[in-house]
XYZ file of C-alpha atoms in Angstrom:
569
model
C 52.067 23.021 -37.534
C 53.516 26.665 -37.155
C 50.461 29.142 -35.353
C 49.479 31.362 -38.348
C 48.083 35.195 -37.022
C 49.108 38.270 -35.754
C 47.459 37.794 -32.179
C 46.951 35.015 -29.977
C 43.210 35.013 -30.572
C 43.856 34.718 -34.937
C 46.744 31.749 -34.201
C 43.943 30.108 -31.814
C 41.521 30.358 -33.904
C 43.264 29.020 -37.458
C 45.350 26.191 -35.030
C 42.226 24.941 -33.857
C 39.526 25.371 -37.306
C 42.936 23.019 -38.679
C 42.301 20.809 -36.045
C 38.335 20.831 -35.767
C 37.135 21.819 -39.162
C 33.747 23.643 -37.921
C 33.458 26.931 -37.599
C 30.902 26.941 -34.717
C 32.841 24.407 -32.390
C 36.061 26.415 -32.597
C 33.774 29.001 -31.757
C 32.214 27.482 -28.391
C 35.672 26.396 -27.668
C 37.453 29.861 -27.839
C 34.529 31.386 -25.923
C 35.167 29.175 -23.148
C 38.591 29.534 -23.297
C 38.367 33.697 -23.361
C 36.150 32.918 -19.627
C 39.083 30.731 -18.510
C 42.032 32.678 -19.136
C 41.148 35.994 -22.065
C 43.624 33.723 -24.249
C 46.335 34.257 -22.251
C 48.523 31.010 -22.378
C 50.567 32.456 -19.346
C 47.743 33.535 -17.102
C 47.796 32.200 -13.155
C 44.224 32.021 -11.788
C 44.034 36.057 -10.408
C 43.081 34.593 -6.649
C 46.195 32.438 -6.365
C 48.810 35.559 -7.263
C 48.842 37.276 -4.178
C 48.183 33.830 -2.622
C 51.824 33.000 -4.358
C 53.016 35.987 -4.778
C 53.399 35.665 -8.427
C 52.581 37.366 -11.506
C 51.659 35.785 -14.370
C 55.085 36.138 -16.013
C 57.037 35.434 -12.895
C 55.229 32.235 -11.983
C 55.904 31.165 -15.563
C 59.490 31.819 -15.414
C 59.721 30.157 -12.643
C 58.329 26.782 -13.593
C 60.435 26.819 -16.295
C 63.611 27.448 -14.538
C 62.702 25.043 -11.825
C 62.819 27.470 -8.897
C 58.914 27.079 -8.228
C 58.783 23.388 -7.959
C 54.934 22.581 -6.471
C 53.345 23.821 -10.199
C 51.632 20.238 -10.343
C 50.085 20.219 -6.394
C 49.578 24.107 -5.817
C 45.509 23.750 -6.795
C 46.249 27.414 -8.732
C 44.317 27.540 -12.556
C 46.726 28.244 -15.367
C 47.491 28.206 -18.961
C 44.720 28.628 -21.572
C 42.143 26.352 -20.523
C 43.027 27.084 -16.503
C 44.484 23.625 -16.054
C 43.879 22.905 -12.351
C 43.864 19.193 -11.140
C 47.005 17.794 -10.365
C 46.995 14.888 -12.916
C 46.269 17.623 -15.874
C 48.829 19.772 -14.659
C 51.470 17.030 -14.601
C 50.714 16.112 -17.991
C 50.545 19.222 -19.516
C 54.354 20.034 -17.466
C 55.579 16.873 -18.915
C 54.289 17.187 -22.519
C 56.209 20.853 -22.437
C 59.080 19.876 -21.063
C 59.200 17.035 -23.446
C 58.872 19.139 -26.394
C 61.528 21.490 -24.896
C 59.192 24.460 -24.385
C 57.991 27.169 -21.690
C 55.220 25.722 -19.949
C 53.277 29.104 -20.868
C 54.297 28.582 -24.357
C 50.758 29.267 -26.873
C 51.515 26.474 -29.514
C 52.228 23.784 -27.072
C 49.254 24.546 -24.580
C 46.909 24.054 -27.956
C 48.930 20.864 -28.837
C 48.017 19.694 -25.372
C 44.788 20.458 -24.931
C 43.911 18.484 -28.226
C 46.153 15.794 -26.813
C 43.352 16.018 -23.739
C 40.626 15.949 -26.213
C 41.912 12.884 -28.245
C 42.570 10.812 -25.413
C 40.267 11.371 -22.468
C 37.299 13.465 -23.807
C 36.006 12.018 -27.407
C 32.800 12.870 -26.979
C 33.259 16.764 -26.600
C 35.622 16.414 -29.397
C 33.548 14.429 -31.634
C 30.563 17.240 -30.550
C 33.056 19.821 -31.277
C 33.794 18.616 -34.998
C 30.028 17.963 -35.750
C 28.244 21.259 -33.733
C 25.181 23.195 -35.672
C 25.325 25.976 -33.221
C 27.572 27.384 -31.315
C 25.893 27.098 -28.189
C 25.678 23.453 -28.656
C 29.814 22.925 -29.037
C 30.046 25.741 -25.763
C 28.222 23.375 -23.548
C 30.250 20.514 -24.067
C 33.376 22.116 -23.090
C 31.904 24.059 -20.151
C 29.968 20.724 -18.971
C 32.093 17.859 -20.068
C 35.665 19.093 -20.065
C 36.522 22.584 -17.689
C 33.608 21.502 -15.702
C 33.611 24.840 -13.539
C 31.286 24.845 -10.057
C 28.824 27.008 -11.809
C 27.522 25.663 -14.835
C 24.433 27.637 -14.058
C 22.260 28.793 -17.849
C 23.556 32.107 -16.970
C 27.150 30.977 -17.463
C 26.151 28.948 -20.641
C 24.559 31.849 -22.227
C 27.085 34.171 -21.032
C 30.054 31.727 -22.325
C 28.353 31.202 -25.718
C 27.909 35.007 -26.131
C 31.870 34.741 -25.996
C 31.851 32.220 -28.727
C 29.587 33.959 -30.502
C 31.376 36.605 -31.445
C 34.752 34.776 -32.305
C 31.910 32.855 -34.685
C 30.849 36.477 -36.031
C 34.303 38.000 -36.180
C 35.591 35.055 -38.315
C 33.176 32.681 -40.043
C 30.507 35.394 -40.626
C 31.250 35.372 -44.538
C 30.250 31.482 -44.956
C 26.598 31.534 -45.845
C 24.336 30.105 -43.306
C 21.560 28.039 -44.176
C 17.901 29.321 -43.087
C 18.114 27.472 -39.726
C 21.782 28.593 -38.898
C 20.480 31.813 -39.301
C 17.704 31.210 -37.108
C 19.686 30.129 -34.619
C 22.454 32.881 -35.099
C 19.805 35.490 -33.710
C 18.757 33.655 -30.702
C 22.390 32.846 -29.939
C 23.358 36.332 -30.054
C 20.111 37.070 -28.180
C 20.795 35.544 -25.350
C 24.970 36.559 -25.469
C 22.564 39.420 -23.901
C 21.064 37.779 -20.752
C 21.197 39.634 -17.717
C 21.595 43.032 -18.710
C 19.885 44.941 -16.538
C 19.287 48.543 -15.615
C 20.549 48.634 -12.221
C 24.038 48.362 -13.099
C 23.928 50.129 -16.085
C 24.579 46.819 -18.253
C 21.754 47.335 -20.524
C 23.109 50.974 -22.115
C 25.568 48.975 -24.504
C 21.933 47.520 -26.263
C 21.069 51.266 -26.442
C 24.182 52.241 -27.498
C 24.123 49.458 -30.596
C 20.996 50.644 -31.350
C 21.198 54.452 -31.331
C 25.085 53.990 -33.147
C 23.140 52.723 -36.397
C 21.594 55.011 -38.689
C 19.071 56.075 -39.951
C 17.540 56.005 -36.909
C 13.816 55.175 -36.867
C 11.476 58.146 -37.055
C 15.385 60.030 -36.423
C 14.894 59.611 -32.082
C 18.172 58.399 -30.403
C 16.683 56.225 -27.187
C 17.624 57.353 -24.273
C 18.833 54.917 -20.864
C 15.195 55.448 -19.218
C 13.164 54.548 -22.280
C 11.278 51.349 -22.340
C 13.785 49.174 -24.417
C 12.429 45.648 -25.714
C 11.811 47.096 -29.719
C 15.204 48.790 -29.381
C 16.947 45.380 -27.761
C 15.199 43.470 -30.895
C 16.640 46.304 -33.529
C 19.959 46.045 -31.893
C 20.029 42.104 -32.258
C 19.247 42.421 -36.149
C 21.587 45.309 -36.068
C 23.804 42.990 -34.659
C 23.073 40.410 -37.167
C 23.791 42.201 -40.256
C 19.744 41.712 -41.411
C 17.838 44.869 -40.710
C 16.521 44.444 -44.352
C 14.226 41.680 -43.219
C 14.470 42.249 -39.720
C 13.485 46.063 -39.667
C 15.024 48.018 -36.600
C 12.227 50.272 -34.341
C 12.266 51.179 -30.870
C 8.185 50.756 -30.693
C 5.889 47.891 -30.721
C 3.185 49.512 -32.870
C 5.365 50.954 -35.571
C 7.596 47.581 -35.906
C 4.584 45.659 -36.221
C 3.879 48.214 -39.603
C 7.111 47.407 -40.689
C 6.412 43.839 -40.929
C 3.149 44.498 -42.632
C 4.644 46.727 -45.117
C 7.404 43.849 -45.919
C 4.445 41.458 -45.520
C 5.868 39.315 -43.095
C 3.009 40.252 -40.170
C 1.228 37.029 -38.658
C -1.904 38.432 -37.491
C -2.714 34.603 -36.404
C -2.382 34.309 -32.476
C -2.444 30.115 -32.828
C 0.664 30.644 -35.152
C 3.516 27.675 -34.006
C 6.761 29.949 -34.259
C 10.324 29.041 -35.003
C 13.154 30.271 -33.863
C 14.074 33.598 -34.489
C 10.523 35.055 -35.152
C 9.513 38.108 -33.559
C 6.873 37.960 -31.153
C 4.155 40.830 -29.653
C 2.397 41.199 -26.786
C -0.849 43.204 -25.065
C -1.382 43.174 -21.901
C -5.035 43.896 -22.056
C -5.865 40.824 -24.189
C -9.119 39.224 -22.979
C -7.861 35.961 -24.155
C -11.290 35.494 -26.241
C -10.812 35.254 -30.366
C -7.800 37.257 -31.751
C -6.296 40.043 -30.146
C -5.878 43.013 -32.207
C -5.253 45.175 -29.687
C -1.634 48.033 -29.503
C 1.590 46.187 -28.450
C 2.822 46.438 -25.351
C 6.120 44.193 -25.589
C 8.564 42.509 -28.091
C 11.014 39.003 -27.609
C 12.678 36.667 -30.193
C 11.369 33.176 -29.962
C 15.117 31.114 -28.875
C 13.496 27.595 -28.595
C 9.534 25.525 -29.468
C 9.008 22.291 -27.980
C 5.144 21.479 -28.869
C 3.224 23.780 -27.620
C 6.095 25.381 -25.482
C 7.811 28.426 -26.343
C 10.738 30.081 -25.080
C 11.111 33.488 -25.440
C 13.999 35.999 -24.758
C 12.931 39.689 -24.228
C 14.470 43.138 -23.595
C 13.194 45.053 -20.478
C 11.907 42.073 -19.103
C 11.337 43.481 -15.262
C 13.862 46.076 -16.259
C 17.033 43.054 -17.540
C 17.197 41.004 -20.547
C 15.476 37.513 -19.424
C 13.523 34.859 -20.390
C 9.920 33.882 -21.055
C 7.878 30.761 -21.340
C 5.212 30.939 -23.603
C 2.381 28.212 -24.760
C 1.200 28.615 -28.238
C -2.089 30.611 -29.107
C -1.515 31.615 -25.011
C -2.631 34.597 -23.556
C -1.425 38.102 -24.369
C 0.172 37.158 -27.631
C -0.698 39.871 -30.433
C 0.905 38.160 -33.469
C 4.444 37.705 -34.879
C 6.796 39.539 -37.190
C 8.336 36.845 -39.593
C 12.127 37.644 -41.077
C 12.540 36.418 -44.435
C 15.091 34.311 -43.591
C 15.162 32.023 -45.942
C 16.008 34.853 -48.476
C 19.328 35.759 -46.963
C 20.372 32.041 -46.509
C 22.153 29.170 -48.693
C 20.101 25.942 -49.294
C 20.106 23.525 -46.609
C 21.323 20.811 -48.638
C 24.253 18.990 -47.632
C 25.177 18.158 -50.971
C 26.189 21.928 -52.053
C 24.715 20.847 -55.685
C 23.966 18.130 -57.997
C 26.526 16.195 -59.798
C 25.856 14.897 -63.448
C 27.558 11.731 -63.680
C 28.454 11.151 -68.066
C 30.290 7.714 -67.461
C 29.499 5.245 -69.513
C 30.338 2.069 -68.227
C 33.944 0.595 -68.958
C 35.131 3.443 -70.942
C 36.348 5.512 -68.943
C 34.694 8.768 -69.864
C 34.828 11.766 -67.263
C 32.507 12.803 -65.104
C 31.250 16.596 -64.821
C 30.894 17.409 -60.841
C 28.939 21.015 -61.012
C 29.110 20.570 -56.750
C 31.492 21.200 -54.408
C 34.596 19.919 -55.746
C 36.363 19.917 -52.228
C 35.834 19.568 -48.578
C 36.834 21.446 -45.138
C 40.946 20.214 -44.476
C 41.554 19.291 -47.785
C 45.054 20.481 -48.896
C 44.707 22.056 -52.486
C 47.615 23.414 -55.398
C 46.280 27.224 -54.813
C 47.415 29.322 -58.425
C 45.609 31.990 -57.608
C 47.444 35.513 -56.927
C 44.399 37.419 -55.199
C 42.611 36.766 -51.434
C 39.657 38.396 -49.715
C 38.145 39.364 -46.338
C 34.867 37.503 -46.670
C 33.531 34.837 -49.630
C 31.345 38.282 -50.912
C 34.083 41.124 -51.090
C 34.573 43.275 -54.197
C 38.300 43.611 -53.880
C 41.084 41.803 -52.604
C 45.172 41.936 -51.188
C 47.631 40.351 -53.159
C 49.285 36.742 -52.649
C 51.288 34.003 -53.717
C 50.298 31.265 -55.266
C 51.060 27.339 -53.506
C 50.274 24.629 -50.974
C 47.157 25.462 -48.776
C 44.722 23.982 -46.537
C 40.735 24.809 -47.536
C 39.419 25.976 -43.853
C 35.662 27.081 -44.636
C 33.409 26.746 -47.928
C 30.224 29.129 -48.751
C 28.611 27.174 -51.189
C 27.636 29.776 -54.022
C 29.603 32.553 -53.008
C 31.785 34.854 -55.054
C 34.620 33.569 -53.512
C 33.866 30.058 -52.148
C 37.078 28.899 -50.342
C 38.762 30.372 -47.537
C 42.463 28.684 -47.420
C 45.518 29.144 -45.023
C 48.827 28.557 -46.607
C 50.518 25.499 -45.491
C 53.991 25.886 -43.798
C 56.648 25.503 -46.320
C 54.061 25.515 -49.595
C 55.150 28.648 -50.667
C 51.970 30.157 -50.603
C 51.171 33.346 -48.490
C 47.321 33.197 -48.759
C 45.097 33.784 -45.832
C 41.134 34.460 -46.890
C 38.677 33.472 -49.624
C 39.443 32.629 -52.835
C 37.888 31.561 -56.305
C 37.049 28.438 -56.924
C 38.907 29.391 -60.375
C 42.385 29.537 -58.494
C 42.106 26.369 -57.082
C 43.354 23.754 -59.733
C 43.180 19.807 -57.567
C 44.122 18.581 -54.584
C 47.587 18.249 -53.291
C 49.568 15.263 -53.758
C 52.119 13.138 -52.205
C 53.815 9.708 -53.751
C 56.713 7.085 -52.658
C 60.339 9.198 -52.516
C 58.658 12.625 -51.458
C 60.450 14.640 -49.368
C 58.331 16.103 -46.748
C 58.347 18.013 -43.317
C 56.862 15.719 -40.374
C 54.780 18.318 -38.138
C 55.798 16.325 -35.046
C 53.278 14.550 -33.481
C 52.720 10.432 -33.136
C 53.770 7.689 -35.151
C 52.819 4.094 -35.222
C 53.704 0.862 -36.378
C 51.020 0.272 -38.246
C 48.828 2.406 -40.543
C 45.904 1.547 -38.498
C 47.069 1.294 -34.612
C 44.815 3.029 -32.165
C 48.404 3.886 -30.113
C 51.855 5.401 -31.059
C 54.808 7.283 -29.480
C 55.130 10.862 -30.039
C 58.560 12.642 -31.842
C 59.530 15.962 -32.459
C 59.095 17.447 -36.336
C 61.161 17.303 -38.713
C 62.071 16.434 -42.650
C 60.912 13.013 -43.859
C 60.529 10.914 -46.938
C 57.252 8.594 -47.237
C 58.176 5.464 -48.297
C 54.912 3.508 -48.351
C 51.044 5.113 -48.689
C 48.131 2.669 -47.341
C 45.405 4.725 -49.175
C 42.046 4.929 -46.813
C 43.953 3.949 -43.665
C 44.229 5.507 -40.491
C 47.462 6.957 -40.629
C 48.016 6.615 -44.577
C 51.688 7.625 -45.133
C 54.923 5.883 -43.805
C 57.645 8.192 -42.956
C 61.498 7.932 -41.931
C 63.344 11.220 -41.248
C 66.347 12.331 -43.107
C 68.233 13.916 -41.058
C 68.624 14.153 -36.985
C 66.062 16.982 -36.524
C 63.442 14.018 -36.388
C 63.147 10.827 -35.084
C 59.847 9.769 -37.250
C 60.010 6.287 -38.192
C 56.405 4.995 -38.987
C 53.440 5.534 -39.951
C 51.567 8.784 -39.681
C 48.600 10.983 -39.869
C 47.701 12.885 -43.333
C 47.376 16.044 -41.210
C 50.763 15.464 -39.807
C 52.864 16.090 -43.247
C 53.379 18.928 -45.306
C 55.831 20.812 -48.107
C 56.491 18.045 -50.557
C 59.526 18.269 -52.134
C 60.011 17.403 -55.926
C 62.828 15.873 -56.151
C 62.144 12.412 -54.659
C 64.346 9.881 -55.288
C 65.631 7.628 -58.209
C 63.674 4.811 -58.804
C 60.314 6.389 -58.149
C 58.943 8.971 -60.474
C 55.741 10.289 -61.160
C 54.146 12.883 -62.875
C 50.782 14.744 -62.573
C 47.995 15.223 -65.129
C 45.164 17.704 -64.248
C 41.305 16.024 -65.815
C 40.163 18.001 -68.823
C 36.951 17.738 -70.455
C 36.499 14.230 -72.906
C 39.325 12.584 -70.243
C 39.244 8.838 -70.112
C 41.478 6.666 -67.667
C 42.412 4.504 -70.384
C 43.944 7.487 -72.544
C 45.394 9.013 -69.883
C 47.546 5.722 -69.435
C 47.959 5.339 -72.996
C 49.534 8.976 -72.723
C 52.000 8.133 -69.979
C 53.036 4.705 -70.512
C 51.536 3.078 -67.520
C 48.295 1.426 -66.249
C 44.532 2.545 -65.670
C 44.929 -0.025 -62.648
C 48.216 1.653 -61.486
C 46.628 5.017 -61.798
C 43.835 4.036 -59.658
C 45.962 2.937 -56.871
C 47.742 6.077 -57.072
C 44.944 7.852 -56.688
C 43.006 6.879 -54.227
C 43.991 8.102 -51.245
C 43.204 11.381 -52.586
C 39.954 10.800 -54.298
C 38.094 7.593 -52.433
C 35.583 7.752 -55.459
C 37.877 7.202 -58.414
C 37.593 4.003 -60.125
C 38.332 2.479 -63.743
C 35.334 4.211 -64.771
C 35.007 7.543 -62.699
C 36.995 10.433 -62.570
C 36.010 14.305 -62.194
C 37.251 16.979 -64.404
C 39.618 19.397 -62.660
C 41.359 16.471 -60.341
C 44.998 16.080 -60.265
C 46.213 12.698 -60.740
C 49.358 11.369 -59.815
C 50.770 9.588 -62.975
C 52.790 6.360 -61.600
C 55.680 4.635 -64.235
C-alpha cells in the first residue's frame, strides 16, 4: 500500500493501524519506535557517527551506493526500529535492495519490520493486534522484540508515555469504555514518572496546570509550591475530564469538590480501582476513620487484593510510586470520577441485533449493531469527513473505495476510513454511518492492483515467495481461506501468479472480462434471497457462494439490510 500523511509520524501511524487494526498497539509500537530513532527511517545510532564519521544522510547514501560496504557487521543502530544485529541488518539490506529501494527508505523499513513481526515474533504481534492498553502492547515490543539493555519500569513507563500520546493525538475520538478510561489516566499518569524538582522536570506539570483556565480559586502555582493536587488536575486536564475529575491545587478543597459532585468516599476500607483519587493525613492514628485535613493526593494505577499501587505528584519532591494496602494507614478517603458517565458500554457486541427470519423464506434480517468491523473495505458515498467521531463540522471529500480504521460505537460520526489507493475516494476521518452503503466487492474477471507482497500456491499455505505490485485479475475466490483471491498480473509491472491475501488487493476495475458478469444489489427492507434471484435470473445457492467471502453469516435464510451482494449469472 502507498503511506497516506503529510509527516512520517501520520504515514506510520495509518501504515501500521492498516496493518494492526488497534488503536492502542500501534500506539505502544510508535512510542517505542519515537525512543529508537524519533521516526526517523534514516537515523544512525548518534554514538556510532563520529565513530564512522557519518551523518545520518551520508551513511545512508552510502549504503545505497555501495561505497560503505560493512552496513551488516558495523554493530551501529539504524533505521526506524534501530536495527542492530547482524542477521536483522542483512535482512532488512536484502529485503530493500530486493524491492529496489534506499535502505533508509520509510515505506520499506515498515514493510520490513512487519515482515520481522510475521515471521519471527508472533507473539508481540498477536499482543499487538489484541492490546487493551497501551502500556500492555509497549512492553511487548520493548521486552520481546528491540530488547534494549535497560528494560528497567522507568523505561516502560517512560516508553508508554511516548505511546500514549500518539494514542491521544489520534484515536482520542473513539469512545472508551469505563475501564479504558480508567486505564487512560493511569497510563498518562505514569508517562509522568520521574519528574522531579531538581532538574526542573516537574515545571511542565505546573505549566499544564496553570495554562488551563479558570484557574481554581484564580492562583497560578508557582515551581516551589507543594504540587501533588496540581499534578492530579493536570492529569484530568490532560485527559479531557475535569467535569468529573475536578482540577485543584489543594487537598482540602478537591476533596469538596468531590463532595459537591457526590463522588467523596468517606470509607477508609474502600477497595479502589484504577483511576480513583486517593487522600492522605499524615497524622492518622490508624484507629476508626480518619477524618482528619489532607495532606497528599495520587491516582490509584493498579489493585491486586489488598495491594494498591499508587502514583503521586511531589512524592519526595519527583513523581513516583506508592504501595498501599487497603483500609492501611494514613488513607483519608477517595475522590471517585464518574467514569462510567463519559464512557461507551463495555459490550463487545456494540448493540443487539433483531433477527426477523423466518425459517426457509428468506426474509431479511434488521442488524440495529455495528454493521462493520476494523479493516473492512466499504463503497464510501459520502461527500463530508471529520476530525473526531463528535465534531460539528466537517472538510469536504470524495466519495469511493475505503478502508474502516476505527469505530466509536454511538458516536455522531461512527467510522473513521482512509481512502484506498486507486478507489477514488479522498477521505481521511470519521464519517456517518449514513455514507457508508456495504462492503466492497470483488468477483472472477476483476481487474485489480496487487499491493506487492507474497503469493502462494495454495489459498491456504503457511509459505510463499514475495513479488513486486502491480495490476492483476482474480481468477478464482476460495471464500474463508487464508489467502482468498487468486491473482495473475496483466502486464510486466508484476509477477503475481497465485494466491493472495485480501489485504493485498485493491481498486477493482469494472470492466472484467467476457464471460463473467455480475451485478450488485444493495438489501432493502422486506428483501428475501429467493426474490432477489427471481429478480436477476440466477440462484439463491449461487448468490450465497458469491457472497460469502464477504459476509461469513449469510445463508439461504439470513441476510442484513444495507449489504451489497454480488449478483452472479
Amino acid at each position: 500500500m502507498s503511506l497516506t500523511g503529510s509527516t512520517n509520524e501520520q504515514k506510520i501511524w495509518n501504515y501500521l493501524m492498516d496493518k494492526l487494526g488497534n488503536a492502542y498497539g500501534v500506539a505502544g509500537l510508535m512510542g517505542n519506535l519515537y525512543a529508537e530513532s524519533a521516526l526517523n527511517p534514516q537515523n544512525l545510532q548518534n554514538s556510532y557517527e563520529s565513530k564512522l564519521g557519518y551523518t545520518d544522510a551520508t551513511y545512508t547514501a552510502a549504503v545505497d551506493n555501495g561505497s560503505y560496504t560493512n552496513f551488516v557487521g558495523d554493530s551501529a543502530g539504524y533505521g526506524l526500529a534501530q536495527w542492530t544485529y547482524s542477521t536483522r541488518k542483512a535482512g532488512l539490506l536484502s529485503y530493500a535492495q530486493g524491492k529496489g529501494k534506499s535502505v533508509g527508505d520509510l515505506e520499506m523499513q515498515l514493510e520490513y519490520l512487519m515482515k520481522e513481526m510475521q515471521e519471527g515474533y508472533a507473539s508481540v504481534l498477536t499482543t499487538l493486534k489484541n492490546a487493551a492498553t497501551v502500556l500492555a502492547a509497549s512492553n511487548a515490543v520493548l521486552t520481546k522484540y528491540e530488547r534494549p539493555a535497560d528494560q528497567s519500569t522507568s523505561v516502560q513507563t517512560k516508553r508508554a508515555g511516548y505511546g500514549q500520546t500518539y494514542y491521544d493525538k489520534y484515536a482520542g475520538g473513539t469512545t472508551m469504555t469505563e475501564k479504558e478510561l480508567r486505564q487512560k489516566v493511569a497510563n498518562t499518569a505514569i508517562g509522568y514518572l520521574g519528574c522531579k524538582e531538581s532538574d526542573g522536570s516537574h515545571k511542565k506539570i505546573i505549566d499544564i496546570y496553570n495554562a488551563h483556565k479558570p484557574l481554581a480559586r484564580g492562583y497560578a502555582v508557582k515551581y516551589t509550591d507543594a504540587w501533588c493536587a496540581t499534578y492530579v488536575s493536570a492529569i484530568a486536564i490532560l485527559c479531557e475530564i475535569t467535569d468529573i475529575m475536578p482540577t485543584e491545587c489543594g487537598c482540602d478543597k478537591m476533596i469538596a469538590l468531590y463532595k459537591n459532585l457526590g463522588r467523596w468516599k468517606e470509607d477508609d476500607s474502600y477497595t479502589p480501582s484504577v483511576g480513583d483519587v486517593i487522600f492522605y493525613d499524615w497524622d492518622d492514628s490508624g484507629v476508626g476513620d480518619n477524618t482528619g485535613s489532607s495532606d497528599h493526593v495520587g491516582i490509584v494505577t493498579a489493585v491486586s487484593g489488598t495491594s494498591v499501587t499508587v502514583i503521586e505528584g511531589n512524592k519526595n519532591d519527583a513523581v513516583g510510586y506508592r504501595s498501599m494496602t487497603v483500609n492501611g494507614k494514613y488513607i483519608r478517603g477517595y475522590g471517585l470520577p464518574n467514569y462510567a458517565s463519559k464512557a461507551a458500554s463495555g459490550s463487545s457486541s456494540g448493540g443487539t441485533s433483531t433477527d426477523t427470519s423466518t425459517g426457509s423464506t428468506g426474509s431479511t434480517s434488521t442488524d440495529t449493531g455495528t454493521a462493520y468491523s476494523v479493516g473492512d473495505i466499504i463503497t464510501f458515498t459520502g461527500t463530508t469527513h471529520y476530525t473526531s467521531a463528535a465534531a460539528t463540522t466537517g472538510k469536504t471529500c470524495k466519495a469511493g473505495r475505503a478502508k474502516i480504521t476505527q469505530i466509536s460505537k454511538g458516536a455522531k460520526h461512527p467510522y473513521h476510513l482512509i481512502a484506498e489507493s486507486g478507489g477514488g475516494s479522498t477521505v481521511y476521518g470519521w464519517v456517518d454511518a449514513a455514507d457508508i452503503s456495504g462492503l466492497a466487492s470483488y468477483s472472477v474477471g476483476d481487474v485489480v492492483q496487487f499491493a506487492g507482497g507474497k503469493h502462494y500456491a495454495s489459498a491456504n499455505a503457511t509459505s510463499g515467495s514475495t513479488v513486486k505490485a502491480g495490476p492483476a485479475k482474480i481468477t478464482q475466490i476460495s471464500s474463508g481461506a487464508k489467502h482468498p483471491y487468486h491473482v495473475i498480473h496483466t502486464d510486466n509491472t508484476s509477477a503475481v501468479y497465485g494466491w493472495v491475501d485480501a489485504a493485498d488487493i485493491g481498486a477493482a476495475s469494472t470492466s472484467g472480462t467476457s464471460g463473467s458478469t455480475s451485478k450488485t444489489h444493495t438489501v432493502g427492507k422486506g428483501d428475501t434471497l429467493s426474490a432477489i434471484a427471481s429478480k436477476y435470473g440466477t440462484t439463491v445457492a449461487k448468490i450465497v457462494a458469491a457472497n460469502k467471502s464477504k459476509y461469513s453469516t449469510i445463508t439461504a435464510n439470513y441476510i442484513v439490510i444495507g449489504w451489497t451482494l454480488t449478483i452472479p449469472q
